CSV table of C-alpha atoms and ligand atoms in Angstrom, one decimal:
chain,number,residue,atom,x,y,z
A,1,MET,CA,82.8,-41.0,-102.0
A,2,LYS,CA,82.3,-44.1,-104.2
A,3,ASP,CA,80.4,-44.1,-107.4
A,4,SER,CA,78.1,-47.0,-108.5
A,5,TYR,CA,81.1,-48.8,-110.0
A,6,GLN,CA,83.1,-48.6,-106.8
A,7,ARG,CA,85.4,-45.8,-108.1
A,8,GLU,CA,86.5,-43.6,-105.3
A,9,ILE,CA,86.1,-40.1,-106.4
A,10,THR,CA,88.7,-37.7,-105.0
A,11,TYR,CA,89.5,-35.3,-107.8
A,12,LEU,CA,87.5,-32.2,-108.8
A,13,ARG,CA,88.3,-30.1,-111.9
A,14,LEU,CA,86.8,-26.9,-111.4
A,15,SER,CA,86.3,-24.5,-114.2
A,16,VAL,CA,86.5,-20.8,-113.4
A,17,THR,CA,85.7,-19.2,-116.8
A,18,ASP,CA,84.9,-20.3,-120.3
A,19,LEU,CA,86.9,-17.2,-121.6
A,20,CYS,CA,90.3,-17.5,-123.0
A,21,ASN,CA,93.1,-15.3,-124.4
A,22,LEU,CA,93.9,-17.8,-127.0
A,23,ARG,CA,91.8,-19.6,-129.8
A,24,CYS,CA,93.3,-23.0,-130.2
A,25,ARG,CA,91.7,-24.4,-133.3
A,26,TYR,CA,90.7,-27.9,-131.9
A,27,CYS,CA,89.2,-26.2,-128.7
A,28,MET,CA,87.6,-22.9,-129.5
A,29,PRO,CA,85.9,-21.2,-132.4
A,30,ALA,CA,87.7,-18.4,-134.2
A,31,GLU,CA,85.4,-15.8,-132.9
A,32,GLY,CA,85.6,-17.0,-129.4
A,33,VAL,CA,82.7,-17.3,-127.1
A,34,VAL,CA,79.9,-14.9,-126.4
A,35,LYS,CA,80.7,-13.4,-123.1
A,36,LYS,CA,78.1,-14.6,-120.5
A,37,GLN,CA,76.5,-12.1,-118.2
A,38,HIS,CA,78.5,-11.7,-115.1
A,39,SER,CA,75.7,-13.3,-113.2
A,40,ASP,CA,75.8,-16.4,-115.2
A,41,ILE,CA,79.3,-17.3,-114.1
A,42,CYS,CA,79.8,-18.6,-110.6
A,43,SER,CA,81.2,-15.8,-108.1
A,44,VAL,CA,84.6,-16.4,-106.3
A,45,GLU,CA,82.4,-17.3,-103.3
A,46,GLU,CA,80.2,-19.8,-105.0
A,47,LEU,CA,83.2,-21.6,-106.5
A,48,VAL,CA,84.9,-21.9,-103.1
A,49,GLU,CA,81.6,-23.0,-101.7
A,50,MET,CA,81.2,-25.7,-104.5
A,51,ALA,CA,84.9,-26.9,-103.9
A,52,ALA,CA,84.1,-27.0,-100.0
A,53,ALA,CA,81.1,-29.1,-100.4
A,54,ALA,CA,83.1,-31.5,-102.7
A,55,ALA,CA,85.7,-31.6,-100.1
A,56,ASP,CA,83.1,-32.5,-97.4
A,57,CYS,CA,82.1,-35.4,-99.7
A,58,GLY,CA,85.6,-36.8,-100.1
A,59,VAL,CA,87.4,-34.7,-102.7
A,60,THR,CA,91.1,-34.1,-101.8
A,61,LYS,CA,92.4,-32.6,-105.0
A,62,VAL,CA,91.2,-29.6,-107.0
A,63,ARG,CA,92.4,-28.6,-110.3
A,64,LEU,CA,91.5,-25.1,-111.7
A,65,THR,CA,91.0,-24.9,-115.4
A,66,GLY,CA,88.8,-23.3,-118.0
A,67,GLY,CA,88.8,-21.6,-120.7
A,68,GLU,CA,91.9,-19.9,-119.4
A,69,PRO,CA,91.9,-19.6,-115.6
A,70,LEU,CA,94.5,-17.0,-115.4
A,71,VAL,CA,92.1,-14.5,-117.2
A,72,ARG,CA,89.5,-14.9,-114.5
A,73,ARG,CA,89.3,-11.9,-112.3
A,74,GLY,CA,89.8,-13.0,-108.7
A,75,ILE,CA,91.7,-16.1,-109.6
A,76,LEU,CA,94.2,-15.6,-106.7
A,77,ASP,CA,91.1,-15.3,-104.4
A,78,ILE,CA,89.8,-18.5,-105.7
A,79,CYS,CA,93.2,-20.2,-105.1
A,80,ARG,CA,93.5,-18.9,-101.6
A,81,GLY,CA,89.9,-19.9,-100.7
A,82,ILE,CA,90.2,-23.4,-102.1
A,83,ARG,CA,93.8,-23.8,-100.4
A,84,ALA,CA,92.4,-23.0,-97.1
A,85,LEU,CA,89.6,-25.7,-97.2
A,86,PRO,CA,90.3,-28.5,-94.6
A,87,GLY,CA,90.4,-31.7,-96.5
A,88,ILE,CA,92.0,-30.2,-99.8
A,89,ARG,CA,95.4,-31.5,-99.9
A,90,GLU,CA,96.5,-30.5,-103.4
A,91,LEU,CA,95.5,-27.6,-105.4
A,92,CYS,CA,96.7,-27.6,-109.1
A,93,LEU,CA,96.0,-25.4,-112.2
A,94,THR,CA,96.0,-26.1,-116.1
A,95,THR,CA,96.9,-23.0,-118.0
A,96,ASN,CA,98.1,-22.1,-121.5
A,97,GLY,CA,101.0,-20.2,-119.8
A,98,ILE,CA,100.6,-16.9,-121.5
A,99,LEU,CA,100.1,-15.0,-118.2
A,100,LEU,CA,102.6,-16.9,-116.2
A,101,PRO,CA,105.4,-14.5,-116.5
A,102,GLU,CA,103.5,-12.1,-114.3
A,103,LEU,CA,101.3,-14.6,-112.3
A,104,ALA,CA,103.7,-17.6,-111.5
A,105,GLY,CA,105.0,-16.0,-108.2
A,106,PRO,CA,101.5,-14.8,-107.0
A,107,LEU,CA,100.0,-18.2,-107.7
A,108,ARG,CA,102.6,-20.0,-105.8
A,109,GLU,CA,102.0,-17.6,-102.9
A,110,ALA,CA,98.3,-18.3,-103.2
A,111,GLY,CA,98.8,-22.0,-102.6
A,112,VAL,CA,98.9,-23.6,-106.1
A,113,GLU,CA,101.3,-26.6,-105.7
A,114,ARG,CA,101.6,-27.7,-109.5
A,115,LEU,CA,101.0,-26.4,-112.9
A,116,ASN,CA,100.2,-28.1,-116.1
A,117,VAL,CA,101.1,-26.0,-119.2
A,118,SER,CA,99.6,-26.4,-122.5
A,119,LEU,CA,102.1,-26.3,-125.3
A,120,ASP,CA,101.4,-28.1,-128.6
A,121,THR,CA,104.5,-27.0,-130.6
A,122,LEU,CA,107.9,-25.7,-130.0
A,123,ARG,CA,107.9,-23.7,-133.4
A,124,PRO,CA,106.7,-20.1,-133.1
A,125,ASP,CA,105.0,-20.0,-136.5
A,126,ARG,CA,103.0,-23.2,-135.7
A,127,TYR,CA,102.1,-21.9,-132.4
A,128,ALA,CA,100.8,-18.6,-133.8
A,129,TRP,CA,98.8,-20.5,-136.2
A,130,MET,CA,97.3,-23.1,-134.0
A,131,THR,CA,96.4,-20.7,-131.1
A,132,ARG,CA,95.3,-18.1,-133.8
A,133,ARG,CA,97.0,-15.2,-131.7
A,134,GLY,CA,99.6,-16.6,-129.2
A,135,GLU,CA,103.3,-16.1,-129.1
A,136,LEU,CA,105.3,-18.9,-128.1
A,137,GLY,CA,108.1,-17.0,-126.4
A,138,GLN,CA,105.6,-15.8,-123.9
A,139,VAL,CA,104.7,-19.5,-122.8
A,140,LEU,CA,108.5,-20.3,-122.6
A,141,ARG,CA,109.0,-17.3,-120.3
A,142,GLY,CA,106.0,-18.5,-118.4
A,143,LEU,CA,107.7,-21.9,-117.9
A,144,GLU,CA,110.9,-20.1,-116.6
A,145,ALA,CA,108.9,-18.0,-114.3
A,146,ALA,CA,107.2,-21.1,-113.0
A,147,ALA,CA,110.5,-22.7,-112.1
A,148,GLN,CA,111.8,-19.3,-110.5
A,149,ALA,CA,108.7,-19.1,-108.4
A,150,GLY,CA,109.4,-22.6,-107.1
A,151,PHE,CA,107.1,-24.8,-109.0
A,152,THR,CA,108.5,-28.3,-109.4
A,153,GLY,CA,107.0,-31.2,-111.2
A,154,THR,CA,105.4,-28.9,-113.9
A,155,LYS,CA,103.8,-30.8,-116.7
A,156,VAL,CA,103.8,-29.8,-120.3
A,157,ASN,CA,100.6,-30.9,-122.1
A,158,VAL,CA,100.8,-31.7,-125.7
A,159,VAL,CA,98.0,-32.7,-127.8
A,160,LEU,CA,99.2,-35.1,-130.5
A,161,MET,CA,98.0,-34.2,-133.8
A,162,ALA,CA,98.9,-35.7,-137.1
A,163,GLY,CA,100.1,-33.3,-139.7
A,164,PHE,CA,100.6,-30.6,-137.0
A,165,ASN,CA,103.0,-31.7,-134.4
A,166,ASP,CA,103.9,-35.4,-134.9
A,167,ASP,CA,107.2,-34.4,-136.4
A,168,GLU,CA,108.0,-32.8,-133.0
A,169,VAL,CA,107.5,-35.7,-130.8
A,170,GLU,CA,111.3,-36.4,-130.5
A,171,ASP,CA,111.9,-32.6,-129.7
A,172,PHE,CA,109.4,-32.6,-126.9
A,173,VAL,CA,110.7,-35.9,-125.6
A,174,ALA,CA,114.4,-34.4,-125.7
A,175,LEU,CA,113.2,-31.5,-123.4
A,176,THR,CA,112.9,-34.1,-120.6
A,177,GLU,CA,116.7,-35.0,-121.0
A,178,GLN,CA,117.7,-31.7,-119.7
A,179,TYR,CA,114.6,-30.4,-117.7
A,180,PRO,CA,112.8,-31.8,-114.7
A,181,LEU,CA,109.6,-31.6,-116.6
A,182,GLU,CA,107.0,-34.1,-117.4
A,183,VAL,CA,105.9,-33.9,-121.1
A,184,ARG,CA,102.4,-35.4,-121.4
A,185,PHE,CA,101.2,-36.3,-124.9
A,186,ILE,CA,97.4,-36.3,-125.0
A,187,GLU,CA,95.3,-38.1,-127.6
A,188,LEU,CA,93.1,-35.7,-129.6
A,189,MET,CA,89.5,-36.3,-128.5
A,190,PRO,CA,86.7,-35.9,-131.0
A,191,MET,CA,84.7,-33.1,-129.3
A,192,GLY,CA,83.6,-29.8,-130.1
A,193,GLN,CA,85.9,-28.0,-132.6
A,194,ALA,CA,88.3,-30.9,-132.9
A,195,GLY,CA,88.6,-32.4,-136.4
A,196,GLU,CA,91.0,-34.7,-138.0
A,197,GLY,CA,94.4,-35.5,-136.7
A,198,TYR,CA,94.0,-38.1,-134.1
A,199,LEU,CA,97.0,-40.2,-133.3
A,200,PRO,CA,97.4,-43.0,-130.8
A,201,GLY,CA,99.8,-42.3,-128.0
A,202,ASP,CA,101.8,-45.4,-129.1
A,203,THR,CA,103.2,-43.2,-131.9
A,204,VAL,CA,105.5,-41.6,-129.3
A,205,LEU,CA,106.8,-45.0,-128.3
A,206,GLU,CA,107.4,-46.0,-131.9
A,207,ARG,CA,109.3,-42.6,-132.5
A,208,CYS,CA,111.4,-42.8,-129.4
A,209,ARG,CA,112.8,-46.2,-128.9
A,210,SER,CA,115.1,-45.4,-126.2
A,211,LEU,CA,112.3,-44.5,-123.7
A,212,THR,CA,112.2,-46.9,-120.8
A,213,PRO,CA,109.2,-47.6,-118.6
A,214,ALA,CA,108.6,-45.6,-115.4
A,215,GLU,CA,106.0,-45.8,-112.8
A,216,SER,CA,102.4,-44.9,-114.0
A,217,ALA,CA,100.6,-41.9,-112.2
A,218,GLY,CA,96.9,-41.6,-112.2
A,219,VAL,CA,95.6,-42.0,-115.9
A,220,ALA,CA,99.1,-41.5,-117.4
A,221,ARG,CA,101.5,-44.3,-118.6
A,222,ARG,CA,105.0,-43.0,-118.1
A,223,TRP,CA,108.5,-43.5,-119.6
A,224,ARG,CA,111.8,-41.7,-119.2
A,225,LEU,CA,115.0,-41.2,-121.2
A,226,PRO,CA,118.1,-43.0,-119.8
A,227,GLY,CA,119.7,-40.5,-117.6
A,228,GLY,CA,116.9,-38.0,-118.3
A,229,LYS,CA,115.8,-35.5,-115.7
A,230,GLY,CA,112.2,-35.4,-116.7
A,231,LEU,CA,109.4,-38.0,-117.6
A,232,VAL,CA,107.3,-38.6,-120.6
A,233,GLY,CA,103.6,-39.5,-120.0
A,234,LEU,CA,100.9,-40.6,-122.3
A,235,ILE,CA,97.2,-39.8,-121.7
A,236,GLU,CA,95.2,-42.0,-123.9
A,237,PRO,CA,91.5,-41.7,-123.6
A,238,MET,CA,90.9,-43.2,-127.1
A,239,SER,CA,93.3,-46.1,-127.3
A,240,HIS,CA,93.7,-47.1,-123.7
A,241,ARG,CA,90.5,-46.1,-122.3
A,242,PHE,CA,91.1,-45.5,-118.6
A,243,CYS,CA,87.4,-45.0,-117.4
A,244,GLY,CA,88.0,-48.0,-114.9
A,245,SER,CA,90.3,-45.9,-113.0
A,246,CYS,CA,88.7,-42.5,-113.3
A,247,ASP,CA,88.6,-40.7,-110.0
A,248,ARG,CA,87.2,-37.2,-111.2
A,249,ILE,CA,84.3,-35.1,-111.4
A,250,ARG,CA,84.0,-31.6,-113.1
A,251,ILE,CA,82.1,-28.3,-112.3
A,252,THR,CA,81.7,-26.0,-115.1
A,253,ALA,CA,82.1,-22.1,-114.7
A,254,ASP,CA,78.4,-21.8,-114.8
A,255,GLY,CA,77.9,-24.1,-111.9
A,256,ARG,CA,77.0,-27.4,-113.4
A,257,LEU,CA,78.4,-30.7,-112.2
A,258,LYS,CA,79.5,-33.0,-115.0
A,259,PRO,CA,80.0,-36.5,-113.6
A,260,CYS,CA,81.8,-37.4,-116.9
A,261,LEU,CA,83.6,-35.2,-119.5
A,262,HIS,CA,82.0,-37.2,-122.3
A,263,SER,CA,78.5,-37.4,-121.1
A,264,GLY,CA,75.7,-34.7,-121.8
A,265,GLN,CA,74.6,-35.3,-118.2
A,266,GLU,CA,74.8,-32.1,-116.0
A,267,ILE,CA,73.4,-31.4,-112.5
A,268,PRO,CA,73.0,-27.7,-111.6
A,269,LEU,CA,74.5,-26.7,-108.5
A,270,ARG,CA,74.1,-23.0,-108.3
A,271,GLY,CA,71.6,-21.8,-105.5
A,272,LEU,CA,72.2,-24.8,-103.5
A,273,HIS,CA,73.9,-24.6,-100.0
A,274,GLY,CA,75.0,-26.9,-97.1
A,275,GLU,CA,73.4,-30.3,-97.3
A,276,ASP,CA,71.5,-29.6,-100.6
A,277,LEU,CA,74.7,-28.9,-102.1
A,278,ARG,CA,76.5,-32.0,-100.8
A,279,CYS,CA,73.4,-34.1,-101.6
A,280,ALA,CA,73.5,-32.8,-105.3
A,281,ILE,CA,77.2,-33.6,-105.6
A,282,ARG,CA,76.8,-37.1,-104.2
A,283,GLN,CA,73.6,-37.6,-106.8
A,284,GLY,CA,76.1,-36.6,-109.5
A,285,VAL,CA,78.7,-39.1,-108.5
A,286,ALA,CA,76.1,-42.0,-108.2
A,287,ALA,CA,75.1,-41.0,-111.8
A,288,LYS,CA,78.7,-41.3,-113.1
A,289,PRO,CA,78.6,-43.3,-116.3
A,290,GLU,CA,80.8,-46.4,-116.4
A,291,ARG,CA,82.7,-45.3,-119.4
A,292,HIS,CA,82.6,-43.2,-122.3
A,293,HIS,CA,81.7,-44.3,-126.0
A,294,MET,CA,83.8,-42.2,-128.2
A,295,ALA,CA,85.6,-45.1,-129.8
A,296,GLU,CA,82.2,-46.7,-131.0
A,297,GLU,CA,80.4,-43.4,-131.7
A,298,GLY,CA,83.4,-41.4,-133.3
A,299,ARG,CA,82.2,-38.4,-131.1
A,300,SER,CA,82.0,-37.4,-127.5
A,301,ARG,CA,78.5,-36.7,-126.0
A,302,ALA,CA,79.9,-34.0,-124.0
A,303,GLY,CA,77.5,-31.3,-125.6
A,304,ARG,CA,79.9,-28.4,-125.0
A,305,ASP,CA,83.1,-27.3,-126.5
A,306,MET,CA,86.2,-28.2,-124.2
A,307,ASN,CA,86.6,-24.6,-123.2
A,308,GLN,CA,83.1,-24.7,-121.8
A,309,ILE,CA,83.8,-27.7,-119.6
A,310,GLY,CA,87.4,-27.4,-118.6
A,311,GLY,CA,89.8,-29.9,-120.0
B,401,LIG,N1,93.4,-22.9,-121.2
B,401,LIG,C1,94.0,-23.9,-120.3
B,401,LIG,C2,94.9,-24.7,-121.2
B,401,LIG,O1,95.0,-24.6,-122.5
B,401,LIG,O2,95.8,-25.4,-120.6
B,401,LIG,C3,93.0,-24.9,-119.7
B,401,LIG,C4,91.8,-25.3,-120.4
B,401,LIG,S1,92.2,-26.3,-121.8
B,401,LIG,C5,90.5,-26.8,-122.4
B,401,LIG,C6,92.8,-27.8,-121.0
B,401,LIG,C7,93.4,-28.7,-121.9
B,401,LIG,O3,92.3,-29.4,-122.6
B,401,LIG,C8,94.5,-28.2,-122.8
B,401,LIG,O4,95.7,-29.0,-122.5
B,401,LIG,C9,94.0,-28.6,-124.2
B,401,LIG,O5,95.1,-28.8,-125.1
B,401,LIG,C10,93.2,-29.8,-123.9
B,401,LIG,N2,92.2,-30.1,-125.0
B,401,LIG,C11,91.2,-29.1,-125.5
B,401,LIG,N3,90.6,-29.7,-126.6
B,401,LIG,C12,90.9,-31.0,-126.6
B,401,LIG,C13,90.7,-32.1,-127.5
B,401,LIG,N4,89.6,-32.1,-128.2
B,401,LIG,N5,91.4,-33.3,-127.1
B,401,LIG,C14,92.3,-33.3,-126.3
B,401,LIG,N6,92.6,-32.4,-125.5
B,401,LIG,C15,92.0,-31.2,-125.6
B,402,LIG,FE1,92.2,-21.5,-124.6
B,402,LIG,FE2,93.0,-23.7,-123.5
B,402,LIG,FE3,91.2,-24.0,-125.3
B,402,LIG,FE4,93.6,-23.2,-126.1
B,402,LIG,S1,93.1,-25.3,-125.2
B,402,LIG,S2,91.7,-22.3,-126.6
B,402,LIG,S3,94.3,-22.1,-124.4
B,402,LIG,S4,91.1,-23.0,-123.3
């Protein structure tokens, strides 16, 4: 399925909840979010039906996100349902890792192929401060559990923030020497709760001169340390706008299609079935804007906090 700028759309990021067991300062308000009525959030069946319709339209890869997808009741059923869809070749999940010690094995059995684990600091005190409640050791145990469960190619997502973790760039890069992980530094986007602290991805290259170029993957530019087991990726929505190669759409946990993360445009999908549902998805894809305007406007037009969209 092509959008009006001839981009092939093959990737769906499906949010399964806006709730979270953490409160990262740049993502969620301290008090969390008002718990929606059960009926305001898509059921397991609705989510699988929407993914199936997207697959019929040409989507081949689904990433489950949130909020925190692992706090969603029925997450394993969602995974199994989507994995079984003809046309879906890849099922991935983005998580803060807190619940991975108990769920890594079941997720693998339910058909999840790859994990992205968000981890912005390797220092326990900083982690507790940034997440307002998390324990770093739990995430590290989660990463270990993922490896033991057979996950390979796990990515560690690090949002780069001046004055918070920019002095840890070298420590994160050093992880890739020993472990077969991809550490991905993400530029902080001006949306929702996010305030000051943006740093361009190039900061990583300035700090780590020994990195050598590796093959790019999707929207990530990548490098590796000589002899390193892992990779270092840069996701640079601000400084290297990658809209020209965007291949994704999003569906929020309340069932609205967002053709672009940074646009206020939303197409309600709930209550639609069969050809009507496919038609609404195609309409959303046709309405996908050419690019975002965060650099000129200094703010995203997303209209929701990140936890309510799915990063
Ligand atoms: N709870 C899961 C997690 O933290 O991985 C999934 C949802 S979270 C919204 C997805 C990703 O979005 C995380 O890696 C998070 O760091 C990132 N994120 C949230 N707000 C952001 C912002 N303003 N700029 C850049 N990345 C952001
Ligand atoms: Fe929760 Fe992820 Fe947002 Fe942190 S980034 S508050 S873990 S949804």
